[in-house]
């Protein structure tokens, strides 16, 4: 085992190696290069992918921060990327049908994950501790195992598909910032969901801020939701679903039901008692998210209603980032959208460009500071300081003189500034033995002192000046 070798940066697998265990490079978070020597009969690193691939079945055994997963890969093995804290995003090919246990566990900076549609089971601890803020489980997933998304402290939104049959109680343990759970599962045991709410959600610090949404085809929902003071409950079915479990008693939240169904829900005994809490809302949902939660945020600034299907969304970049487009390619921001079906827009950002400011001068005449790398739009300040015998005259840039010093400007491109110094010509009075009888001045960069009609240098030697 080579795991937890934190200083390890490069690995070369000899051609003679015929067996590599799972998790062999787990927690080697500085590892940036993995190569398998040509001629190995079992493994390869095709196309410089910086990973170990088991050749016969296209399974990725071990990766690192620089890995590019080849498109023909079908399996990501147990612990393949576990503990690699320098992975920020990774693209998993659509052909992958298996992601192993702990495959991305401990990737604390991995903020963007798209789960391939061929995945049917999300295994235990697979994404434990990742930095994802939202997760949409693909339609083909039927089971999520223990702790698959545990300790995902930035996770706020979860969407469960219709095909889901089993969600383990510990799946989202210690992901305490969950705000929205969208439940579309048709065949998942409602009693398990009931237990999950009571034994897990109730103990979340922010459980009062969690909203639950049930999809259009859900026929039963757990009564536990009527006994936990969650933020809101949204039911999208035109026909009121059956409430399973103990008889509901109270609910400290609003209930959103489809437009035009208030009377229908009110006529059902288990639902009618909450008639005053009903609020009709469009069944079509609008969601916004971001591709990188460190780059910016997205928000719905105006929601669609039963009477108006138009909504407004906005992307807000953080400092040193800028918005580039929405996931459908549209670049309007803010943007008005028509919500005619369930829709999700992802805001994409990129880092502002950086430019180099270079400052130079004659190092025998003075010094300069302020050089460096600046983001576009940032203010730079450059300063020139003359040595004794010299004084600053001006900056030069592309043949143009700039007299300000210090010089402040907004960086919009790379720039080179040269400070020009000239011999000082100022004359100062010098006190000698309490009398103002001497003067000092500079000539051709040399300090001279005039005293009682005679000229001296800085060392006190009498000098003669020739015109």
XYZ file of N, CA and C in Angstrom, residues 126-256:
393
model
N -19.637 6.374 -1.494
C -19.075 6.744 -2.802
C -18.681 8.213 -2.876
N -19.567 9.102 -2.462
C -19.302 10.544 -2.560
C -19.210 11.188 -1.175
N -18.891 10.409 -0.201
C -18.813 10.904 1.173
C -17.827 12.077 1.284
N -18.297 13.166 1.871
C -17.416 14.296 2.149
C -17.090 15.183 0.966
N -17.783 15.018 -0.164
C -17.517 15.878 -1.327
C -18.148 17.264 -1.120
N -17.774 18.207 -1.996
C -18.215 19.600 -1.840
C -19.413 19.937 -2.716
N -20.151 18.941 -3.183
C -21.289 19.188 -4.058
C -22.384 19.961 -3.322
N -23.066 20.853 -4.047
C -24.150 21.628 -3.448
C -25.524 21.071 -3.830
N -25.590 20.353 -4.934
C -26.854 19.740 -5.336
C -26.553 18.436 -6.062
N -27.508 17.524 -6.009
C -27.317 16.246 -6.693
C -28.652 15.779 -7.259
N -28.640 15.471 -8.547
C -29.804 14.889 -9.210
C -29.475 13.430 -9.493
N -30.202 12.544 -8.858
C -29.972 11.115 -9.048
C -30.605 10.700 -10.376
N -29.848 10.062 -11.283
C -30.407 9.667 -12.588
C -31.616 8.749 -12.463
N -32.438 8.756 -13.497
C -33.676 7.981 -13.486
C -33.449 6.490 -13.293
N -32.294 5.977 -13.732
C -32.058 4.538 -13.656
C -31.604 4.037 -12.302
N -31.293 4.917 -11.382
C -30.800 4.500 -10.063
C -31.963 3.979 -9.227
N -31.796 2.774 -8.694
C -32.848 2.160 -7.880
C -32.465 2.031 -6.415
N -31.173 2.225 -6.103
C -30.744 2.033 -4.718
C -29.574 2.954 -4.380
N -29.630 3.527 -3.182
C -28.514 4.315 -2.658
C -28.112 3.700 -1.326
N -26.849 3.319 -1.214
C -26.389 2.586 -0.040
C -25.912 3.520 1.076
N -25.511 2.908 2.189
C -25.129 3.646 3.393
C -24.082 4.723 3.131
N -24.328 5.895 3.685
C -23.364 7.009 3.726
C -22.885 7.460 2.340
N -23.643 7.159 1.301
C -23.208 7.511 -0.058
C -22.950 9.005 -0.201
N -23.761 9.828 0.458
C -23.586 11.285 0.397
C -23.434 11.875 1.802
N -22.932 11.090 2.726
C -22.740 11.577 4.093
C -21.624 12.618 4.141
N -21.723 13.510 5.093
C -20.703 14.554 5.328
C -20.520 15.489 4.120
N -21.504 15.554 3.250
C -21.454 16.534 2.150
C -22.030 17.838 2.702
N -21.187 18.622 3.328
C -21.650 19.756 4.127
C -22.158 20.927 3.297
N -21.881 20.923 1.994
C -22.400 21.985 1.127
C -23.658 21.546 0.381
N -24.067 20.308 0.569
C -25.218 19.777 -0.158
C -26.506 20.425 0.345
N -27.245 21.047 -0.561
C -28.494 21.715 -0.189
C -29.716 21.128 -0.890
N -29.527 20.521 -2.071
C -30.668 20.061 -2.865
C -30.478 18.616 -3.304
N -31.510 17.795 -3.096
C -31.484 16.378 -3.478
C -32.721 16.084 -4.311
N -32.533 15.386 -5.430
C -33.666 14.957 -6.252
C -33.615 13.444 -6.415
N -34.667 12.763 -5.960
C -34.760 11.299 -6.005
C -35.670 10.898 -7.170
N -35.222 9.984 -8.065
C -36.011 9.627 -9.255
C -37.145 8.646 -8.967
N -38.009 8.469 -9.960
C -39.172 7.591 -9.812
C -38.787 6.139 -9.580
N -37.684 5.685 -10.198
C -37.323 4.267 -10.135
C -36.729 3.854 -8.793
N -36.435 4.786 -7.919
C -35.773 4.479 -6.655
C -36.602 3.503 -5.815
N -35.925 2.452 -5.326
C -36.587 1.458 -4.484
C -36.061 1.465 -3.058
N -34.816 1.915 -2.891
C -34.222 1.845 -1.557
C -33.257 3.003 -1.326
N -33.501 3.747 -0.256
C -32.576 4.781 0.199
C -32.235 4.465 1.644
N -30.981 4.128 1.911
C -30.578 3.764 3.268
C -30.709 4.961 4.208
N -30.999 4.672 5.459
C -31.221 5.731 6.435
C -30.015 6.655 6.567
N -28.813 6.094 6.383
C -27.589 6.873 6.613
C -27.081 7.575 5.357
N -27.820 7.475 4.257
C -27.333 7.992 2.974
C -26.841 9.427 3.063
N -27.595 10.283 3.726
C -27.255 11.709 3.780
C -26.857 12.153 5.189
N -26.398 11.213 6.005
C -26.022 11.557 7.378
C -24.968 12.660 7.424
N -25.149 13.561 8.358
C -24.187 14.642 8.633
C -24.059 15.632 7.464
N -24.983 15.563 6.526
C -25.070 16.603 5.490
C -26.103 17.606 5.995
N -25.680 18.419 6.927
C -26.607 19.191 7.740
C -27.189 20.429 7.073
N -26.795 20.732 5.863
C -27.277 21.959 5.225
C -28.310 21.705 4.137
N -28.882 20.519 4.123
C -29.920 20.201 3.136
C -31.116 21.137 3.319
N -31.549 21.728 2.210
C -32.676 22.665 2.234
C -33.874 22.164 1.438
N -33.616 21.309 0.448
C -34.705 20.888 -0.431
C -34.545 19.417 -0.799
N -35.623 18.642 -0.613
C -35.652 17.233 -1.010
C -36.823 17.048 -1.968
N -36.508 16.656 -3.203
C -37.539 16.399 -4.209
C -37.671 14.891 -4.353
N -38.851 14.362 -4.019
C -39.065 12.916 -3.951
C -40.030 12.499 -5.057
N -39.497 11.752 -6.040
C -40.335 11.261 -7.140
C -40.527 9.749 -7.091
N -39.918 9.087 -6.104
C -39.919 7.622 -6.046
C -41.336 7.064 -5.945
N -41.599 6.033 -6.779
C -42.919 5.406 -6.797
C -42.941 4.081 -6.050
N -41.792 3.416 -5.966
C -41.760 2.065 -5.411
C -40.934 1.952 -4.138
N -40.523 3.090 -3.595
C -39.734 3.076 -2.369
C -40.671 2.869 -1.176
N -40.273 2.043 -0.226
C -41.093 1.748 0.939
C -41.324 3.029 1.748
N -42.575 3.458 1.837
C -42.890 4.695 2.537
C -42.538 4.603 4.013
N -42.629 3.404 4.592
C -42.292 3.253 6.010
C -40.819 3.553 6.255
N -39.961 3.196 5.281
C -38.543 3.538 5.405
C -38.348 5.051 5.366
N -39.093 5.699 4.484
C -39.015 7.159 4.385
C -39.481 7.795 5.698
N -40.532 7.222 6.260
C -41.058 7.716 7.536
C -39.988 7.625 8.619
N -39.302 6.492 8.673
C -38.240 6.297 9.667
C -37.093 7.270 9.427
N -36.763 7.467 8.158
C -35.660 8.378 7.811
C -35.960 9.786 8.316
N -37.188 10.239 8.129
C -37.562 11.580 8.582
C -37.435 11.686 10.097
N -37.951 10.676 10.800
C -37.944 10.729 12.258
C -36.549 10.555 12.845
N -35.769 9.633 12.288
C -34.484 9.302 12.896
C -33.328 10.124 12.353
N -33.512 10.811 11.228
C -32.413 11.565 10.644
C -32.756 13.056 10.502
N -33.782 13.360 9.708
C -34.105 14.751 9.419
C -34.375 15.540 10.699
N -35.072 14.932 11.636
C -35.434 15.614 12.876
C -34.210 16.143 13.617
N -33.076 15.479 13.444
C -31.876 15.859 14.188
C -30.961 16.801 13.411
N -31.349 17.184 12.211
C -30.564 18.170 11.469
C -30.748 19.536 12.127
N -29.679 20.284 12.231
C -29.756 21.603 12.860
C -30.736 22.520 12.134
N -30.874 22.324 10.825
C -31.698 23.245 10.029
C -32.993 22.594 9.553
N -33.506 21.600 10.299
C -34.660 20.861 9.782
C -35.868 21.761 9.517
N -35.961 22.886 10.226
C -37.093 23.784 10.009
C -37.002 24.515 8.678
N -35.832 24.468 8.029
C -35.656 25.141 6.743
C -35.776 24.178 5.557
N -35.993 22.892 5.834
C -36.050 21.902 4.761
C -37.440 21.891 4.121
N -37.462 21.900 2.791
C -38.723 21.781 2.065
C -38.764 20.430 1.355
N -39.933 19.800 1.348
C -40.131 18.520 0.674
C -41.048 18.725 -0.523
N -40.703 18.070 -1.639
C -41.532 18.111 -2.840
C -41.793 16.690 -3.303
N -43.062 16.371 -3.597
C -43.421 15.051 -4.104
C -43.909 15.185 -5.541
N -43.389 14.308 -6.411
C -43.634 14.385 -7.842
C -45.060 14.086 -8.261
N -45.316 14.268 -9.560
C -46.675 14.163 -10.104
C -47.279 12.773 -9.970
N -46.442 11.746 -9.925
C -46.965 10.379 -9.947
C -46.904 9.680 -8.592
N -46.439 10.371 -7.561
C -46.355 9.769 -6.227
C -47.765 9.563 -5.673
N -48.038 8.352 -5.179
C -49.382 8.021 -4.708
C -49.500 8.023 -3.193
N -48.376 7.876 -2.493
C -48.408 7.879 -1.028
C -47.261 8.721 -0.491
N -47.516 9.373 0.638
C -46.458 10.126 1.306
C -46.511 9.800 2.794
N -45.392 9.896 3.508
C -45.360 9.532 4.929
C -46.007 10.600 5.806
N -46.738 10.152 6.816
C -47.406 11.098 7.713
C -46.410 11.843 8.594
N -45.176 11.345 8.670
C -44.167 12.010 9.508
C -43.966 13.457 9.094
N -44.189 13.741 7.816
C -44.004 15.106 7.333
C -45.014 16.069 7.951
N -46.091 15.526 8.504
C -47.102 16.375 9.125
C -46.846 16.542 10.625
N -45.777 15.913 11.098
C -45.461 16.026 12.523
C -44.103 16.671 12.763
N -43.379 16.966 11.682
C -42.085 17.641 11.786
C -42.249 19.054 11.236
N -41.852 20.080 11.976
C -42.039 21.468 11.516
C -41.064 21.857 10.414
N -41.255 21.261 9.235
C -40.405 21.587 8.088
C -40.833 22.922 7.492
N -40.068 23.410 6.528
C -40.364 24.711 5.922
C -41.631 24.666 5.082
N -41.710 23.689 4.175
C -42.886 23.613 3.308
C -43.012 22.216 2.733
N -44.221 21.912 2.284
C -44.511 20.645 1.624
C -45.178 20.967 0.295
N -44.620 20.424 -0.793
C -45.182 20.634 -2.123
C -45.626 19.295 -2.685
N -46.879 19.213 -3.109
C -47.425 17.988 -3.693
C -47.893 18.327 -5.105
N -47.370 17.609 -6.101
C -47.654 17.951 -7.499
C -48.772 17.126 -8.123
N -49.309 16.178 -7.391
C -50.331 15.313 -7.980
C -51.686 16.014 -8.016
N -52.403 15.820 -9.124
C -53.743 16.396 -9.251
C -54.717 15.697 -8.304
N -54.475 14.408 -8.071
C -55.305 13.640 -7.140
C -54.560 13.547 -5.815
N -55.156 13.918 -4.687
C -54.460 13.906 -3.400
C -53.882 12.523 -3.090
N -52.578 12.432 -2.796
C -51.982 11.139 -2.466
C -52.417 10.668 -1.082
N -52.312 9.360 -0.876
C -52.665 8.794 0.418
C -51.567 9.102 1.432
N -51.969 9.456 2.642
C -51.003 9.723 3.713
C -50.841 8.443 4.514
N -49.643 7.848 4.461
C -49.383 6.558 5.091
C -48.748 6.758 6.463
N -49.106 5.873 7.387
C -48.518 5.927 8.722
C -49.533 6.413 9.726
N -49.026 6.866 10.854
C -49.897 7.359 11.908
C -50.687 8.563 11.416
N -51.871 8.717 11.970
C -52.739 9.809 11.530
C -52.059 11.151 11.745
N -52.011 11.976 10.715
C -51.361 13.274 10.851
C -52.113 14.168 11.832
N -51.369 14.990 12.551
C -51.994 15.830 13.563
C -51.751 17.318 13.346
N -50.523 17.707 13.099
C -50.246 19.133 12.935
C -49.104 19.333 11.957
N -49.016 20.523 11.448
C -47.948 20.841 10.497
C -47.657 22.331 10.564
N -46.408 22.679 10.797
C -46.044 24.095 10.925
C -45.474 24.625 9.623
N -46.112 24.301 8.508
C -45.609 24.795 7.228
C -46.752 24.921 6.232
N -46.491 25.637 5.149
C -47.467 25.795 4.090
C -47.459 24.543 3.215
N -48.613 24.225 2.624
C -48.723 23.086 1.715
C -49.039 23.631 0.324
N -48.122 23.391 -0.613
C -48.330 23.832 -1.991
C -48.962 22.694 -2.783
